[in-house]
Amino acid sequence: MPSTIRLRRMRRDDHPALIEILRRTWYADPELGEERSHRLAEADFEYCLARSTEAFVAVEIPADDTDDAGADGFTGADDRAGSVGTVAPAGRPVGVILGRVEPSRLGKERRRRFRLTRLNRHHLRSAFVSMPLLASKAGRRALRVELAIARVDARLLRDAGRSYAAEVTLFLVGPCMRGRGVGGRLFARMMRSFRACGVRDYFLYTDTSCDVGFYDRRGLTRVAARTLDYTSRCDRVGDDGASDHTDTYYLYQGHPEPVR
């Protein structure tokens, strides 16, 4: 039976499916094994949640669960899904976008709701899930990689030389949905959320393992780049260059106006 895609706000029961998409996308390393790769993915997901104030998912639902699907397979009630007084079909999560708006741009109630502190329950969960990885050589190496990437990100933001009103903290679409416009719809939904908060500029991190061209096509500007060399215990960072043992990381900035 044909299915349709609905965008709605993320729910807690979406987390396991999204963590599995994250694991298969970036952490499916045979050396790690499924249990350790799942821990890495969950720790990464919780860390992204710890920094986020906005969260939207794309879910796949049977066509007969909604009567407003368009010709492109998307429903027309994305903004209403999950709001008070409506009951949106749960669906199967196939993509997610998380974002952070600076607390000063949020109302008092939203600041209280998201508890935007230096340490929140998602930070604690990320650390708790990561701890067993220290017991194995493969786990320790994977954690070194994650710490090295975090250092690269911090340097990219320093290289940009400015602060931003918002950030896209995680953007992920399941392999089975790529090329169907799901990513574009999710990204546009986050831009609407940014505009509603009065955001005029935002940034995101990406790298050569991602579809960097997606951001180029949407008019974002690449403002910084650094290369991480994995051959030296994941602690050697250069300004450019690449090899079979390196990835290049980028900071892009943009404005949340609609793409014309």
PDB file of C-alpha atoms in Angstrom:
ATOM      1  CA  MET A   1       0.000   0.000   0.000  1.00  0.00           C
ATOM      2  CA  PRO A   2       1.379   3.463  -0.842  1.00  0.00           C
ATOM      3  CA  SER A   3       2.622   5.545   2.073  1.00  0.00           C
ATOM      4  CA  THR A   4       2.784   9.272   2.698  1.00  0.00           C
ATOM      5  CA  ILE A   5       5.153  11.473   4.666  1.00  0.00           C
ATOM      6  CA  ARG A   6       4.049  13.777   7.452  1.00  0.00           C
ATOM      7  CA  LEU A   7       6.205  16.289   9.320  1.00  0.00           C
ATOM      8  CA  ARG A   8       5.456  16.767  12.997  1.00  0.00           C
ATOM      9  CA  ARG A   9       7.148  17.650  16.243  1.00  0.00           C
ATOM     10  CA  MET A  10       9.371  14.959  17.650  1.00  0.00           C
ATOM     11  CA  ARG A  11       8.055  12.724  20.433  1.00  0.00           C
ATOM     12  CA  ARG A  12      10.001  10.784  23.004  1.00  0.00           C
ATOM     13  CA  ASP A  13       8.884   7.472  21.527  1.00  0.00           C
ATOM     14  CA  ASP A  14      10.539   8.488  18.233  1.00  0.00           C
ATOM     15  CA  HIS A  15      13.990   8.330  19.824  1.00  0.00           C
ATOM     16  CA  PRO A  16      14.796   4.611  19.330  1.00  0.00           C
ATOM     17  CA  ALA A  17      14.042   4.685  15.599  1.00  0.00           C
ATOM     18  CA  LEU A  18      16.020   7.899  15.115  1.00  0.00           C
ATOM     19  CA  ILE A  19      18.983   6.542  17.058  1.00  0.00           C
ATOM     20  CA  GLU A  20      18.982   3.474  14.807  1.00  0.00           C
ATOM     21  CA  ILE A  21      18.992   5.673  11.678  1.00  0.00           C
ATOM     22  CA  LEU A  22      21.899   7.614  13.179  1.00  0.00           C
ATOM     23  CA  ARG A  23      23.751   4.390  13.981  1.00  0.00           C
ATOM     24  CA  ARG A  24      23.349   2.991  10.484  1.00  0.00           C
ATOM     25  CA  THR A  25      24.362   6.289   8.896  1.00  0.00           C
ATOM     26  CA  TRP A  26      27.512   7.179  10.848  1.00  0.00           C
ATOM     27  CA  TYR A  27      28.385   4.450  13.338  1.00  0.00           C
ATOM     28  CA  ALA A  28      27.927   1.119  11.537  1.00  0.00           C
ATOM     29  CA  ASP A  29      31.578   0.085  11.955  1.00  0.00           C
ATOM     30  CA  PRO A  30      32.169  -3.708  11.958  1.00  0.00           C
ATOM     31  CA  GLU A  31      35.106  -3.193  14.336  1.00  0.00           C
ATOM     32  CA  LEU A  32      32.774  -1.698  16.922  1.00  0.00           C
ATOM     33  CA  GLY A  33      29.970  -4.207  16.730  1.00  0.00           C
ATOM     34  CA  GLU A  34      26.298  -3.377  17.014  1.00  0.00           C
ATOM     35  CA  GLU A  35      26.180  -2.804  20.786  1.00  0.00           C
ATOM     36  CA  ARG A  36      29.036  -0.295  20.869  1.00  0.00           C
ATOM     37  CA  SER A  37      27.897   1.453  17.699  1.00  0.00           C
ATOM     38  CA  HIS A  38      24.430   1.817  19.229  1.00  0.00           C
ATOM     39  CA  ARG A  39      25.946   3.393  22.337  1.00  0.00           C
ATOM     40  CA  LEU A  40      27.864   5.894  20.236  1.00  0.00           C
ATOM     41  CA  ALA A  41      24.767   6.788  18.246  1.00  0.00           C
ATOM     42  CA  GLU A  42      22.645   7.184  21.373  1.00  0.00           C
ATOM     43  CA  ALA A  43      25.298   9.320  23.066  1.00  0.00           C
ATOM     44  CA  ASP A  44      25.528  11.531  19.977  1.00  0.00           C
ATOM     45  CA  PHE A  45      21.742  11.839  19.751  1.00  0.00           C
ATOM     46  CA  GLU A  46      21.415  12.775  23.433  1.00  0.00           C
ATOM     47  CA  TYR A  47      24.189  15.348  23.091  1.00  0.00           C
ATOM     48  CA  CYS A  48      22.364  16.921  20.149  1.00  0.00           C
ATOM     49  CA  LEU A  49      19.134  16.973  22.175  1.00  0.00           C
ATOM     50  CA  ALA A  50      20.979  18.648  25.047  1.00  0.00           C
ATOM     51  CA  ARG A  51      21.685  21.637  22.797  1.00  0.00           C
ATOM     52  CA  SER A  52      18.340  21.798  20.986  1.00  0.00           C
ATOM     53  CA  THR A  53      15.143  23.806  21.406  1.00  0.00           C
ATOM     54  CA  GLU A  54      13.389  22.778  18.159  1.00  0.00           C
ATOM     55  CA  ALA A  55      12.771  19.203  16.987  1.00  0.00           C
ATOM     56  CA  PHE A  56      10.838  17.950  13.956  1.00  0.00           C
ATOM     57  CA  VAL A  57      10.574  14.501  12.417  1.00  0.00           C
ATOM     58  CA  ALA A  58       9.399  13.108   9.106  1.00  0.00           C
ATOM     59  CA  VAL A  59       7.246  10.029   9.591  1.00  0.00           C
ATOM     60  CA  GLU A  60       5.987   7.512   7.064  1.00  0.00           C
ATOM     61  CA  ILE A  61       2.319   6.615   7.499  1.00  0.00           C
ATOM     62  CA  PRO A  62      -0.078   4.429   5.500  1.00  0.00           C
ATOM     63  CA  ALA A  63      -1.940   6.426   2.867  1.00  0.00           C
ATOM     64  CA  ASP A  64      -5.347   5.588   4.360  1.00  0.00           C
ATOM     65  CA  ASP A  65      -4.374   7.180   7.712  1.00  0.00           C
ATOM     66  CA  THR A  66      -4.627  10.672   6.199  1.00  0.00           C
ATOM     67  CA  ASP A  67      -6.870  12.214   3.591  1.00  0.00           C
ATOM     68  CA  ASP A  68      -4.810  15.297   2.770  1.00  0.00           C
ATOM     69  CA  ALA A  69      -1.833  13.836   0.930  1.00  0.00           C
ATOM     70  CA  GLY A  70      -0.655  15.774  -2.077  1.00  0.00           C
ATOM     71  CA  ALA A  71       0.641  14.427  -5.345  1.00  0.00           C
ATOM     72  CA  ASP A  72       4.180  14.457  -3.954  1.00  0.00           C
ATOM     73  CA  GLY A  73       3.254  12.085  -1.120  1.00  0.00           C
ATOM     74  CA  PHE A  74       3.396  14.742   1.618  1.00  0.00           C
ATOM     75  CA  THR A  75       0.447  15.673   3.790  1.00  0.00           C
ATOM     76  CA  GLY A  76      -0.652  19.264   4.081  1.00  0.00           C
ATOM     77  CA  ALA A  77      -0.992  19.519   7.874  1.00  0.00           C
ATOM     78  CA  ASP A  78       2.650  19.522   8.912  1.00  0.00           C
ATOM     79  CA  ASP A  79       2.483  22.608  11.124  1.00  0.00           C
ATOM     80  CA  ARG A  80      -0.603  21.411  12.984  1.00  0.00           C
ATOM     81  CA  ALA A  81       0.645  17.898  13.666  1.00  0.00           C
ATOM     82  CA  GLY A  82       1.254  17.357  17.345  1.00  0.00           C
ATOM     83  CA  SER A  83      -0.295  20.649  18.468  1.00  0.00           C
ATOM     84  CA  VAL A  84      -2.844  20.942  21.254  1.00  0.00           C
ATOM     85  CA  GLY A  85      -6.223  19.579  20.249  1.00  0.00           C
ATOM     86  CA  THR A  86      -4.975  17.429  17.364  1.00  0.00           C
ATOM     87  CA  VAL A  87      -4.008  13.780  17.171  1.00  0.00           C
ATOM     88  CA  ALA A  88      -1.446  13.108  14.451  1.00  0.00           C
ATOM     89  CA  PRO A  89      -0.657   9.551  13.348  1.00  0.00           C
ATOM     90  CA  ALA A  90       2.523   8.371  15.027  1.00  0.00           C
ATOM     91  CA  GLY A  91       4.019   6.888  11.868  1.00  0.00           C
ATOM     92  CA  ARG A  92       7.497   5.453  11.388  1.00  0.00           C
ATOM     93  CA  PRO A  93      10.267   8.061  11.813  1.00  0.00           C
ATOM     94  CA  VAL A  94      12.386   8.339   8.665  1.00  0.00           C
ATOM     95  CA  GLY A  95      14.133  11.667   9.231  1.00  0.00           C
ATOM     96  CA  VAL A  96      14.813  14.314  11.865  1.00  0.00           C
ATOM     97  CA  ILE A  97      16.030  17.873  12.177  1.00  0.00           C
ATOM     98  CA  LEU A  98      17.015  19.470  15.487  1.00  0.00           C
ATOM     99  CA  GLY A  99      17.823  23.111  16.035  1.00  0.00           C
ATOM    100  CA  ARG A 100      18.799  25.521  18.760  1.00  0.00           C
ATOM    101  CA  VAL A 101      17.588  29.095  19.118  1.00  0.00           C
ATOM    102  CA  GLU A 102      19.440  31.304  21.581  1.00  0.00           C
ATOM    103  CA  PRO A 103      17.474  31.514  24.863  1.00  0.00           C
ATOM    104  CA  SER A 104      17.097  35.292  24.634  1.00  0.00           C
ATOM    105  CA  ARG A 105      14.835  34.767  21.617  1.00  0.00           C
ATOM    106  CA  LEU A 106      12.537  32.328  23.415  1.00  0.00           C
ATOM    107  CA  GLY A 107       9.626  33.235  25.657  1.00  0.00           C
ATOM    108  CA  LYS A 108       9.835  32.663  29.415  1.00  0.00           C
ATOM    109  CA  GLU A 109       7.746  29.495  29.264  1.00  0.00           C
ATOM    110  CA  ARG A 110       9.869  27.963  26.503  1.00  0.00           C
ATOM    111  CA  ARG A 111      13.080  28.811  28.349  1.00  0.00           C
ATOM    112  CA  ARG A 112      11.694  27.012  31.392  1.00  0.00           C
ATOM    113  CA  ARG A 113      10.515  24.060  29.312  1.00  0.00           C
ATOM    114  CA  PHE A 114      13.838  23.446  27.607  1.00  0.00           C
ATOM    115  CA  ARG A 115      15.944  24.098  30.728  1.00  0.00           C
ATOM    116  CA  LEU A 116      18.777  25.548  28.694  1.00  0.00           C
ATOM    117  CA  THR A 117      21.563  25.121  31.205  1.00  0.00           C
ATOM    118  CA  ARG A 118      25.170  24.076  30.873  1.00  0.00           C
ATOM    119  CA  LEU A 119      24.213  20.628  32.148  1.00  0.00           C
ATOM    120  CA  ASN A 120      20.824  19.010  31.564  1.00  0.00           C
ATOM    121  CA  ARG A 121      19.446  15.470  31.605  1.00  0.00           C
ATOM    122  CA  HIS A 122      20.450  14.862  27.991  1.00  0.00           C
ATOM    123  CA  HIS A 123      24.084  15.716  28.789  1.00  0.00           C
ATOM    124  CA  LEU A 124      23.939  13.279  31.699  1.00  0.00           C
ATOM    125  CA  ARG A 125      22.348  10.583  29.565  1.00  0.00           C
ATOM    126  CA  SER A 126      24.997  11.038  26.869  1.00  0.00           C
ATOM    127  CA  ALA A 127      27.786  10.609  29.424  1.00  0.00           C
ATOM    128  CA  PHE A 128      26.092   7.611  31.075  1.00  0.00           C
ATOM    129  CA  VAL A 129      25.603   5.783  27.772  1.00  0.00           C
ATOM    130  CA  SER A 130      29.235   6.438  26.768  1.00  0.00           C
ATOM    131  CA  MET A 131      30.903   5.121  29.915  1.00  0.00           C
ATOM    132  CA  PRO A 132      30.909   1.373  29.027  1.00  0.00           C
ATOM    133  CA  LEU A 133      32.809   2.221  25.830  1.00  0.00           C
ATOM    134  CA  LEU A 134      35.889   2.886  27.958  1.00  0.00           C
ATOM    135  CA  ALA A 135      36.141  -0.843  28.671  1.00  0.00           C
ATOM    136  CA  SER A 136      37.284  -1.785  25.144  1.00  0.00           C
ATOM    137  CA  LYS A 137      40.045  -0.627  22.839  1.00  0.00           C
ATOM    138  CA  ALA A 138      37.596  -0.079  19.968  1.00  0.00           C
ATOM    139  CA  GLY A 139      35.287   1.879  22.244  1.00  0.00           C
ATOM    140  CA  ARG A 140      38.095   4.109  23.520  1.00  0.00           C
ATOM    141  CA  ARG A 141      39.254   4.828  19.999  1.00  0.00           C
ATOM    142  CA  ALA A 142      35.720   5.729  18.942  1.00  0.00           C
ATOM    143  CA  LEU A 143      35.434   8.134  21.869  1.00  0.00           C
ATOM    144  CA  ARG A 144      38.743   9.742  20.885  1.00  0.00           C
ATOM    145  CA  VAL A 145      37.329  10.307  17.408  1.00  0.00           C
ATOM    146  CA  GLU A 146      34.227  11.954  18.877  1.00  0.00           C
ATOM    147  CA  LEU A 147      36.322  14.218  21.099  1.00  0.00           C
ATOM    148  CA  ALA A 148      38.547  15.123  18.158  1.00  0.00           C
ATOM    149  CA  ILE A 149      35.498  16.079  16.085  1.00  0.00           C
ATOM    150  CA  ALA A 150      34.219  18.221  18.970  1.00  0.00           C
ATOM    151  CA  ARG A 151      37.561  20.044  19.041  1.00  0.00           C
ATOM    152  CA  VAL A 152      37.383  20.610  15.293  1.00  0.00           C
ATOM    153  CA  ASP A 153      33.874  22.032  15.630  1.00  0.00           C
ATOM    154  CA  ALA A 154      35.034  24.418  18.359  1.00  0.00           C
ATOM    155  CA  ARG A 155      37.876  25.595  16.126  1.00  0.00           C
ATOM    156  CA  LEU A 156      35.530  26.089  13.188  1.00  0.00           C
ATOM    157  CA  LEU A 157      33.303  28.338  15.280  1.00  0.00           C
ATOM    158  CA  ARG A 158      36.349  30.253  16.443  1.00  0.00           C
ATOM    159  CA  ASP A 159      37.495  30.580  12.820  1.00  0.00           C
ATOM    160  CA  ALA A 160      34.091  32.011  11.881  1.00  0.00           C
ATOM    161  CA  GLY A 161      34.831  34.845  14.283  1.00  0.00           C
ATOM    162  CA  ARG A 162      31.244  35.572  15.288  1.00  0.00           C
ATOM    163  CA  SER A 163      28.221  34.285  17.154  1.00  0.00           C
ATOM    164  CA  TYR A 164      24.893  33.181  15.682  1.00  0.00           C
ATOM    165  CA  ALA A 165      21.278  33.413  16.788  1.00  0.00           C
ATOM    166  CA  ALA A 166      20.558  29.764  15.939  1.00  0.00           C
ATOM    167  CA  GLU A 167      22.105  26.436  14.930  1.00  0.00           C
ATOM    168  CA  VAL A 168      20.936  23.319  13.116  1.00  0.00           C
ATOM    169  CA  THR A 169      22.218  20.741  15.590  1.00  0.00           C
ATOM    170  CA  LEU A 170      21.241  17.525  13.775  1.00  0.00           C
ATOM    171  CA  PHE A 171      19.876  16.833  10.305  1.00  0.00           C
ATOM    172  CA  LEU A 172      19.379  13.242   9.235  1.00  0.00           C
ATOM    173  CA  VAL A 173      17.274  11.360   6.683  1.00  0.00           C
ATOM    174  CA  GLY A 174      17.074   7.580   6.490  1.00  0.00           C
ATOM    175  CA  PRO A 175      18.664   5.984   3.397  1.00  0.00           C
ATOM    176  CA  CYS A 176      15.322   4.679   2.116  1.00  0.00           C
ATOM    177  CA  MET A 177      13.939   8.234   1.942  1.00  0.00           C
ATOM    178  CA  ARG A 178      16.820  10.031   0.254  1.00  0.00           C
ATOM    179  CA  GLY A 179      15.957  11.588  -3.071  1.00  0.00           C
ATOM    180  CA  ARG A 180      12.266  11.905  -2.190  1.00  0.00           C
ATOM    181  CA  GLY A 181      12.340  15.496  -0.954  1.00  0.00           C
ATOM    182  CA  VAL A 182      12.136  14.586   2.735  1.00  0.00           C
ATOM    183  CA  GLY A 183      15.314  16.451   3.636  1.00  0.00           C
ATOM    184  CA  GLY A 184      14.182  19.582   1.841  1.00  0.00           C
ATOM    185  CA  ARG A 185      10.842  19.557   3.666  1.00  0.00           C
ATOM    186  CA  LEU A 186      12.476  19.051   7.057  1.00  0.00           C
ATOM    187  CA  PHE A 187      14.971  21.828   6.428  1.00  0.00           C
ATOM    188  CA  ALA A 188      12.234  24.218   5.301  1.00  0.00           C
ATOM    189  CA  ARG A 189      10.255  23.399   8.452  1.00  0.00           C
ATOM    190  CA  MET A 190      13.201  24.331  10.654  1.00  0.00           C
ATOM    191  CA  MET A 191      13.671  27.567   8.734  1.00  0.00           C
ATOM    192  CA  ARG A 192      10.038  28.468   9.447  1.00  0.00           C
ATOM    193  CA  SER A 193      10.642  27.826  13.130  1.00  0.00           C
ATOM    194  CA  PHE A 194      13.749  30.026  13.075  1.00  0.00           C
ATOM    195  CA  ARG A 195      11.852  32.844  11.370  1.00  0.00           C
ATOM    196  CA  ALA A 196       9.057  32.608  13.940  1.00  0.00           C
ATOM    197  CA  CYS A 197      11.670  33.247  16.651  1.00  0.00           C
ATOM    198  CA  GLY A 198      13.037  36.278  14.813  1.00  0.00           C
ATOM    199  CA  VAL A 199      16.258  34.537  13.767  1.00  0.00           C
ATOM    200  CA  ARG A 200      18.099  36.247  10.918  1.00  0.00           C
ATOM    201  CA  ASP A 201      21.180  34.057  10.732  1.00  0.00           C
ATOM    202  CA  TYR A 202      22.143  30.549  11.754  1.00  0.00           C
ATOM    203  CA  PHE A 203      24.957  28.060  11.287  1.00  0.00           C
ATOM    204  CA  LEU A 204      25.561  24.338  11.074  1.00  0.00           C
ATOM    205  CA  TYR A 205      28.430  21.880  10.996  1.00  0.00           C
ATOM    206  CA  THR A 206      28.834  19.350   8.202  1.00  0.00           C
ATOM    207  CA  ASP A 207      31.615  17.289   6.644  1.00  0.00           C
ATOM    208  CA  THR A 208      32.665  15.325   3.598  1.00  0.00           C
ATOM    209  CA  SER A 209      30.677  12.260   4.707  1.00  0.00           C
ATOM    210  CA  CYS A 210      27.460  14.274   4.230  1.00  0.00           C
ATOM    211  CA  ASP A 211      25.666  15.755   1.216  1.00  0.00           C
ATOM    212  CA  VAL A 212      27.442  19.108   1.410  1.00  0.00           C
ATOM    213  CA  GLY A 213      25.930  20.127  -1.921  1.00  0.00           C
ATOM    214  CA  PHE A 214      22.510  20.254  -0.235  1.00  0.00           C
ATOM    215  CA  TYR A 215      23.618  23.385   1.619  1.00  0.00           C
ATOM    216  CA  ASP A 216      25.316  24.906  -1.408  1.00  0.00           C
ATOM    217  CA  ARG A 217      22.102  24.572  -3.407  1.00  0.00           C
ATOM    218  CA  ARG A 218      20.187  26.379  -0.676  1.00  0.00           C
ATOM    219  CA  GLY A 219      22.486  29.355  -0.744  1.00  0.00           C
ATOM    220  CA  LEU A 220      24.357  28.778   2.505  1.00  0.00           C
ATOM    221  CA  THR A 221      27.906  30.101   2.712  1.00  0.00           C
ATOM    222  CA  ARG A 222      30.900  28.001   3.711  1.00  0.00           C
ATOM    223  CA  VAL A 223      32.843  30.179   6.141  1.00  0.00           C
ATOM    224  CA  ALA A 224      35.366  27.769   7.671  1.00  0.00           C
ATOM    225  CA  ALA A 225      36.959  24.390   6.958  1.00  0.00           C
ATOM    226  CA  ARG A 226      39.352  22.117   8.836  1.00  0.00           C
ATOM    227  CA  THR A 227      40.637  18.616   8.208  1.00  0.00           C
ATOM    228  CA  LEU A 228      40.843  15.895  10.823  1.00  0.00           C
ATOM    229  CA  ASP A 229      43.596  13.312  10.361  1.00  0.00           C
ATOM    230  CA  TYR A 230      42.653   9.964  11.899  1.00  0.00           C
ATOM    231  CA  THR A 231      46.143   8.466  11.532  1.00  0.00           C
ATOM    232  CA  SER A 232      47.616  10.157  14.601  1.00  0.00           C
ATOM    233  CA  ARG A 233      45.337   8.944  17.414  1.00  0.00           C
ATOM    234  CA  CYS A 234      42.687  11.374  16.177  1.00  0.00           C
ATOM    235  CA  ASP A 235      44.461  14.404  17.554  1.00  0.00           C
ATOM    236  CA  ARG A 236      46.134  16.023  14.555  1.00  0.00           C
ATOM    237  CA  VAL A 237      44.133  18.754  12.877  1.00  0.00           C
ATOM    238  CA  GLY A 238      45.178  20.679   9.793  1.00  0.00           C
ATOM    239  CA  ASP A 239      43.726  23.592   7.871  1.00  0.00           C
ATOM    240  CA  ASP A 240      43.250  21.801   4.571  1.00  0.00           C
ATOM    241  CA  GLY A 241      44.180  18.720   2.584  1.00  0.00           C
ATOM    242  CA  ALA A 242      42.684  15.247   2.532  1.00  0.00           C
ATOM    243  CA  SER A 243      43.640  11.582   2.301  1.00  0.00           C
ATOM    244  CA  ASP A 244      42.078   8.171   2.847  1.00  0.00           C
ATOM    245  CA  HIS A 245      42.479   8.777   6.599  1.00  0.00           C
ATOM    246  CA  THR A 246      40.985  12.246   6.827  1.00  0.00           C
ATOM    247  CA  ASP A 247      37.656  14.006   6.689  1.00  0.00           C
ATOM    248  CA  THR A 248      37.134  17.700   6.109  1.00  0.00           C
ATOM    249  CA  TYR A 249      34.703  19.499   8.392  1.00  0.00           C
ATOM    250  CA  TYR A 250      32.881  22.694   7.507  1.00  0.00           C
ATOM    251  CA  LEU A 251      30.919  25.467   9.137  1.00  0.00           C
ATOM    252  CA  TYR A 252      28.158  26.889   6.953  1.00  0.00           C
ATOM    253  CA  GLN A 253      26.061  29.946   7.711  1.00  0.00           C
ATOM    254  CA  GLY A 254      22.749  31.010   6.233  1.00  0.00           C
ATOM    255  CA  HIS A 255      19.638  33.127   6.548  1.00  0.00           C
ATOM    256  CA  PRO A 256      16.257  31.427   7.088  1.00  0.00           C
ATOM    257  CA  GLU A 257      14.450  33.083   4.189  1.00  0.00           C
ATOM    258  CA  PRO A 258      12.483  30.760   1.882  1.00  0.00           C
ATOM    259  CA  VAL A 259      14.420  29.302  -1.058  1.00  0.00           C
ATOM    260  CA  ARG A 260      13.162  30.890  -4.296  1.00  0.00           C
TER     261      ARG A 260
END
